[in-house]
Short mmCIF file of C-alpha atoms and ligand atoms in Angstrom, two decimals:
data_model
loop_
_atom_site.label_atom_id
_atom_site.label_comp_id
_atom_site.label_asym_id
_atom_site.label_seq_id
_atom_site.Cartn_x
_atom_site.Cartn_y
_atom_site.Cartn_z
CA MET A 84 -10.97 -2.92 8.03
CA SER A 85 -9.79 -4.68 5.32
CA ARG A 86 -5.88 -4.72 4.56
CA LYS A 87 -4.50 -6.03 1.88
CA PRO A 88 -3.02 -9.54 2.39
CA ILE A 89 0.50 -9.87 1.91
CA ILE A 90 2.13 -12.85 1.59
CA ALA A 91 6.42 -13.05 1.18
CA GLY A 92 8.71 -15.86 0.71
CA ASN A 93 11.80 -16.30 2.74
CA TRP A 94 14.62 -17.69 0.98
CA LYS A 95 16.72 -17.57 3.81
CA MET A 96 20.47 -18.61 2.57
CA ASN A 97 18.73 -21.27 -0.47
CA LYS A 98 19.18 -20.91 -4.11
CA ASN A 99 22.17 -20.11 -6.29
CA VAL A 100 21.42 -16.95 -9.17
CA GLN A 101 20.39 -20.05 -12.05
CA GLU A 102 17.76 -21.16 -9.56
CA ALA A 103 16.78 -18.03 -8.90
CA MET A 104 16.30 -17.68 -12.57
CA ALA A 105 13.99 -20.65 -13.42
CA PHE A 106 11.83 -19.60 -10.58
CA VAL A 107 10.90 -16.26 -11.08
CA GLU A 108 11.04 -17.01 -14.58
CA GLU A 109 8.01 -19.82 -13.96
CA VAL A 110 5.64 -17.82 -11.47
CA LYS A 111 6.24 -14.54 -12.99
CA ASP A 112 3.47 -14.62 -14.69
CA GLN A 113 0.37 -16.72 -12.86
CA LEU A 114 0.91 -14.54 -9.89
CA PRO A 115 -2.63 -12.92 -8.62
CA SER A 116 -3.07 -9.64 -9.59
CA THR A 117 -1.89 -7.14 -7.05
CA ASP A 118 -4.97 -5.94 -6.01
CA LYS A 119 -5.95 -9.11 -4.64
CA VAL A 120 -2.05 -9.32 -2.64
CA ASP A 121 1.18 -8.24 -2.25
CA ALA A 122 2.55 -11.56 -3.09
CA VAL A 123 6.88 -10.89 -2.32
CA ILE A 124 10.32 -12.72 -2.55
CA GLY A 125 13.11 -12.09 0.29
CA ALA A 126 16.39 -13.72 -1.55
CA SER A 127 20.26 -13.34 -0.69
CA PRO A 128 21.44 -10.20 -1.55
CA LEU A 129 23.80 -11.93 -3.68
CA LEU A 130 20.70 -12.44 -6.28
CA LEU A 131 18.46 -9.70 -5.60
CA ASN A 132 19.86 -7.77 -9.20
CA GLY A 133 18.62 -10.84 -10.61
CA VAL A 134 15.16 -11.55 -9.05
CA LYS A 135 14.74 -7.86 -9.07
CA PHE A 136 15.08 -7.50 -13.14
CA ALA A 137 13.88 -11.39 -14.19
CA SER A 138 10.58 -9.87 -12.25
CA ALA A 139 10.48 -6.65 -13.53
CA ASP A 140 6.78 -5.46 -15.01
CA SER A 141 5.74 -8.59 -12.83
CA ASN A 142 3.61 -8.15 -10.14
CA LEU A 143 6.56 -9.70 -8.28
CA LYS A 144 8.03 -7.08 -5.06
CA VAL A 145 11.52 -8.10 -3.99
CA ALA A 146 13.01 -8.19 -0.73
CA ALA A 147 16.30 -7.61 0.92
CA GLN A 148 16.32 -10.27 4.13
CA ASN A 149 18.64 -7.62 6.17
CA CYS A 150 20.57 -4.32 5.99
CA TYR A 151 22.48 -2.06 8.18
CA PHE A 152 21.26 1.32 9.54
CA GLU A 153 23.62 3.64 7.79
CA ASP A 154 23.39 4.42 4.39
CA ALA A 155 27.74 4.18 4.02
CA GLY A 156 31.00 4.12 4.96
CA ALA A 157 33.07 1.61 6.70
CA PHE A 158 31.27 -1.30 7.47
CA THR A 159 32.86 -3.97 5.90
CA GLY A 160 30.67 -7.16 4.99
CA GLU A 161 27.59 -4.51 5.51
CA THR A 162 24.91 -4.49 3.02
CA SER A 163 23.32 -0.14 2.59
CA PRO A 164 20.02 0.35 2.68
CA LYS A 165 20.68 3.33 0.35
CA VAL A 166 21.76 1.18 -2.51
CA LEU A 167 19.12 -1.96 -1.82
CA ALA A 168 17.14 1.15 -2.25
CA ASP A 169 18.47 1.90 -5.84
CA MET A 170 18.28 -1.50 -7.23
CA GLY A 171 14.47 -1.12 -7.12
CA MET A 172 13.83 -3.17 -3.93
CA ASP A 173 10.02 -2.70 -1.95
CA TYR A 174 10.92 -4.37 1.46
CA VAL A 175 13.61 -5.35 3.79
CA ILE A 176 12.92 -8.34 6.18
CA ILE A 177 14.92 -6.46 9.81
CA GLY A 178 15.07 -8.67 13.57
CA HIS A 179 14.48 -12.46 11.66
CA SER A 180 14.79 -14.12 15.06
CA GLU A 181 17.70 -16.09 12.88
CA ARG A 182 19.51 -12.56 13.06
CA ARG A 183 18.72 -12.02 16.40
CA GLU A 184 20.33 -15.53 17.60
CA TYR A 185 22.93 -16.27 15.46
CA PHE A 186 24.51 -12.62 14.46
CA HIS A 187 23.20 -11.29 18.27
CA GLU A 188 20.88 -8.25 16.62
CA THR A 189 19.64 -6.47 19.55
CA ASP A 190 15.77 -4.43 19.71
CA GLU A 191 18.43 -1.21 18.80
CA ASP A 192 19.71 -1.95 15.68
CA ILE A 193 16.14 -3.39 14.98
CA ASN A 194 15.20 0.00 15.66
CA LYS A 195 17.59 2.02 13.66
CA LYS A 196 17.60 -0.86 10.77
CA ALA A 197 13.28 0.42 10.17
CA HIS A 198 14.63 3.89 10.85
CA ALA A 199 17.15 3.28 7.45
CA ILE A 200 15.20 1.73 5.43
CA PHE A 201 12.28 4.32 5.93
CA ARG A 202 14.52 7.21 5.63
CA ASN A 203 15.25 4.55 1.95
CA ASN A 204 11.99 4.90 1.02
CA MET A 205 11.57 0.99 1.69
CA THR A 206 9.11 -0.43 3.83
CA PRO A 207 10.04 -3.03 6.30
CA ILE A 208 8.82 -6.38 7.12
CA ILE A 209 10.12 -6.58 10.92
CA CYS A 210 10.18 -9.84 12.50
CA CYS A 211 9.36 -10.94 16.23
CA GLY A 212 8.44 -14.53 17.99
CA GLU A 213 9.63 -15.76 21.04
CA SER A 214 11.46 -19.29 22.71
CA LEU A 215 9.24 -22.40 23.66
CA GLU A 216 10.04 -21.05 26.51
CA THR A 217 9.36 -18.74 27.11
CA TYR A 218 5.95 -19.70 25.21
CA GLU A 219 5.72 -22.34 28.04
CA ALA A 220 5.99 -19.38 30.64
CA GLY A 221 3.43 -18.20 29.42
CA LYS A 222 4.99 -15.18 28.78
CA ALA A 223 4.87 -14.58 24.98
CA VAL A 224 2.58 -11.92 24.89
CA GLU A 225 4.67 -9.82 27.54
CA PHE A 226 7.85 -10.78 25.20
CA VAL A 227 6.68 -9.96 21.38
CA GLY A 228 5.09 -7.57 22.96
CA ALA A 229 8.26 -6.08 24.06
CA GLN A 230 10.09 -6.60 20.81
CA VAL A 231 7.43 -5.20 18.81
CA SER A 232 7.54 -1.88 20.77
CA ALA A 233 11.57 -1.60 20.71
CA ALA A 234 11.14 -2.09 17.34
CA LEU A 235 8.46 1.05 15.99
CA LYS A 236 10.65 3.81 18.58
CA ASP A 237 10.15 7.52 16.83
CA LEU A 238 8.82 5.87 13.68
CA SER A 239 5.90 8.37 13.15
CA ALA A 240 2.50 6.74 12.90
CA GLU A 241 2.43 6.86 8.56
CA GLN A 242 5.18 4.91 8.47
CA VAL A 243 4.09 2.29 11.47
CA ALA A 244 0.75 2.04 9.78
CA SER A 245 2.56 1.48 6.19
CA LEU A 246 4.99 -1.46 7.69
CA VAL A 247 4.54 -5.09 8.20
CA ILE A 248 4.90 -6.85 10.89
CA ALA A 249 5.78 -10.86 11.35
CA TYR A 250 5.15 -13.00 13.78
CA GLU A 251 7.18 -16.20 14.47
CA PRO A 252 6.94 -18.12 16.92
CA ILE A 253 10.80 -19.51 16.62
CA TRP A 254 9.50 -23.02 18.36
CA ALA A 255 7.45 -23.34 14.61
CA ILE A 256 10.27 -22.02 12.60
CA GLY A 257 11.56 -25.05 9.74
CA THR A 258 10.26 -27.52 12.82
CA GLY A 259 7.00 -28.08 10.89
CA LYS A 260 5.79 -27.35 14.20
CA SER A 261 3.04 -24.91 13.45
CA ALA A 262 1.05 -22.47 15.52
CA THR A 263 -2.12 -23.12 15.41
CA SER A 264 -4.79 -20.62 14.11
CA GLU A 265 -5.76 -19.79 17.75
CA ASP A 266 -2.73 -19.47 19.20
CA ALA A 267 -1.55 -17.27 15.66
CA GLU A 268 -4.32 -14.91 16.29
CA ASN A 269 -3.86 -14.08 19.86
CA MET A 270 -0.54 -12.99 18.36
CA CYS A 271 -1.33 -11.48 15.91
CA LYS A 272 -3.52 -9.90 17.96
CA ALA A 273 -1.60 -8.80 20.64
CA VAL A 274 0.53 -7.35 18.16
CA ARG A 275 -1.89 -5.18 17.13
CA ASP A 276 -2.43 -4.23 20.81
CA VAL A 277 0.80 -2.95 21.29
CA VAL A 278 0.37 -0.54 18.04
CA VAL A 279 -2.86 0.52 19.36
CA ALA A 280 -1.04 1.91 22.88
CA ASP A 281 1.69 3.09 21.58
CA PHE A 282 0.46 4.97 17.97
CA GLY A 283 -3.34 4.94 18.66
CA GLN A 284 -6.11 2.60 16.75
CA GLU A 285 -5.96 4.49 13.52
CA VAL A 286 -2.88 3.70 12.97
CA ALA A 287 -3.54 -0.13 14.29
CA ASP A 288 -5.85 -0.99 11.77
CA LYS A 289 -3.05 -0.58 9.09
CA VAL A 290 -0.44 -2.00 9.76
CA ARG A 291 -0.22 -5.77 8.66
CA VAL A 292 0.65 -8.56 10.15
CA GLN A 293 2.30 -11.62 9.09
CA TYR A 294 2.17 -14.91 10.72
CA GLY A 295 5.21 -17.46 10.08
CA GLY A 296 6.14 -20.45 11.31
CA SER A 297 5.57 -24.24 8.89
CA VAL A 298 3.55 -22.35 6.54
CA ASN A 299 2.74 -24.04 3.55
CA PRO A 300 -0.56 -24.44 0.92
CA SER A 301 -2.57 -27.39 3.38
CA ASN A 302 -2.98 -24.39 6.34
CA ILE A 303 -2.45 -21.49 4.85
CA ALA A 304 -6.16 -20.74 4.89
CA GLU A 305 -6.53 -21.07 8.32
CA TYR A 306 -4.60 -18.56 9.18
CA MET A 307 -5.49 -16.34 6.42
CA ALA A 308 -8.99 -16.52 7.85
CA CYS A 309 -8.13 -14.96 11.20
CA PRO A 310 -9.09 -11.03 11.16
CA ASP A 311 -6.10 -9.97 12.66
CA VAL A 312 -3.85 -12.36 10.37
CA ASP A 313 -2.85 -10.22 7.36
CA GLY A 314 -0.57 -13.01 5.42
CA ALA A 315 2.32 -15.08 6.14
CA LEU A 316 5.79 -15.60 6.46
CA VAL A 317 7.32 -18.77 4.66
CA GLY A 318 10.68 -20.24 4.65
CA GLY A 319 10.56 -23.40 3.01
CA ALA A 320 7.22 -23.55 1.32
CA SER A 321 7.97 -20.74 -0.13
CA LEU A 322 11.75 -22.46 -2.10
CA GLU A 323 9.00 -24.69 -5.12
CA PRO A 324 7.16 -22.29 -7.42
CA ALA A 325 4.42 -24.34 -7.51
CA SER A 326 4.09 -24.31 -3.54
CA PHE A 327 4.52 -20.73 -3.41
CA LEU A 328 1.62 -19.90 -6.54
CA ALA A 329 -0.64 -21.78 -3.91
CA LEU A 330 0.06 -19.98 -1.05
CA LEU A 331 -0.57 -17.29 -2.68
CA ASN A 332 -3.97 -18.20 -4.63
CA PHE A 333 -4.27 -19.33 -0.98
P1 13P B 51 9.56 -22.19 8.19
O1 13P B 51 8.37 -21.71 6.74
O2 13P B 51 10.39 -22.50 6.62
O3 13P B 51 8.93 -22.63 9.37
O4 13P B 51 10.18 -20.40 8.25
C1 13P B 51 9.60 -19.74 8.84
C2 13P B 51 10.50 -18.59 8.66
O5 13P B 51 11.79 -17.61 9.53
C3 13P B 51 10.03 -17.40 7.77
O6 13P B 51 10.35 -16.24 7.84
#
């Protein structure tokens, strides 16, 4: 089963407008063909309009890093998925461990956000991943499986086949301590097995599963060689143009 690789940079709350524009100017004409890989940048909502305009007519796809699950209303400070769609966003990252941990997002919120993103014709990148404590207790598969199942609840088979799941063990995020490619493969396979159980083999063969956590240009090839790893979600190493381009050319 061949799935198109998807390499996404998650800038988190980094870069100002000028820095974001300079990055896009530098990479936009050097991106690999969209037949080969989906190249995505996930930027803060303050930068999305600029990134989208600056990358128009290039192979760069743009992701928001979060959204709310309602389209509009009295929700001060929230980001509307409807407006993100209006702005031409392709993807929305949801359920990042930083959002779960610091902003108390629950599995139920993340499921509602997934529905809202599809309702607005964008594609969710749904993050999952266990803490060091859960990993060391040997409960990662069970924990991540429950996160994935909850996030996908009541989505259609067609929706699930089109979305992206990012497995990001919390202990590997920003620590320089990446998972072994064997661990990454086993966990991405476990994520796919949950999709098999909930939606069937045909859907699971199509869904793309990324590994994230201290991925960089020197280790990405190892992950991309794993049969169940279809891409990477990259924080720190996506911030510099040369590094982002090197990741795309794994
Ligand atoms: P790092 O690549 O900086 O470890 O971050 C991973 C991550 O959280 C991407 O969403």
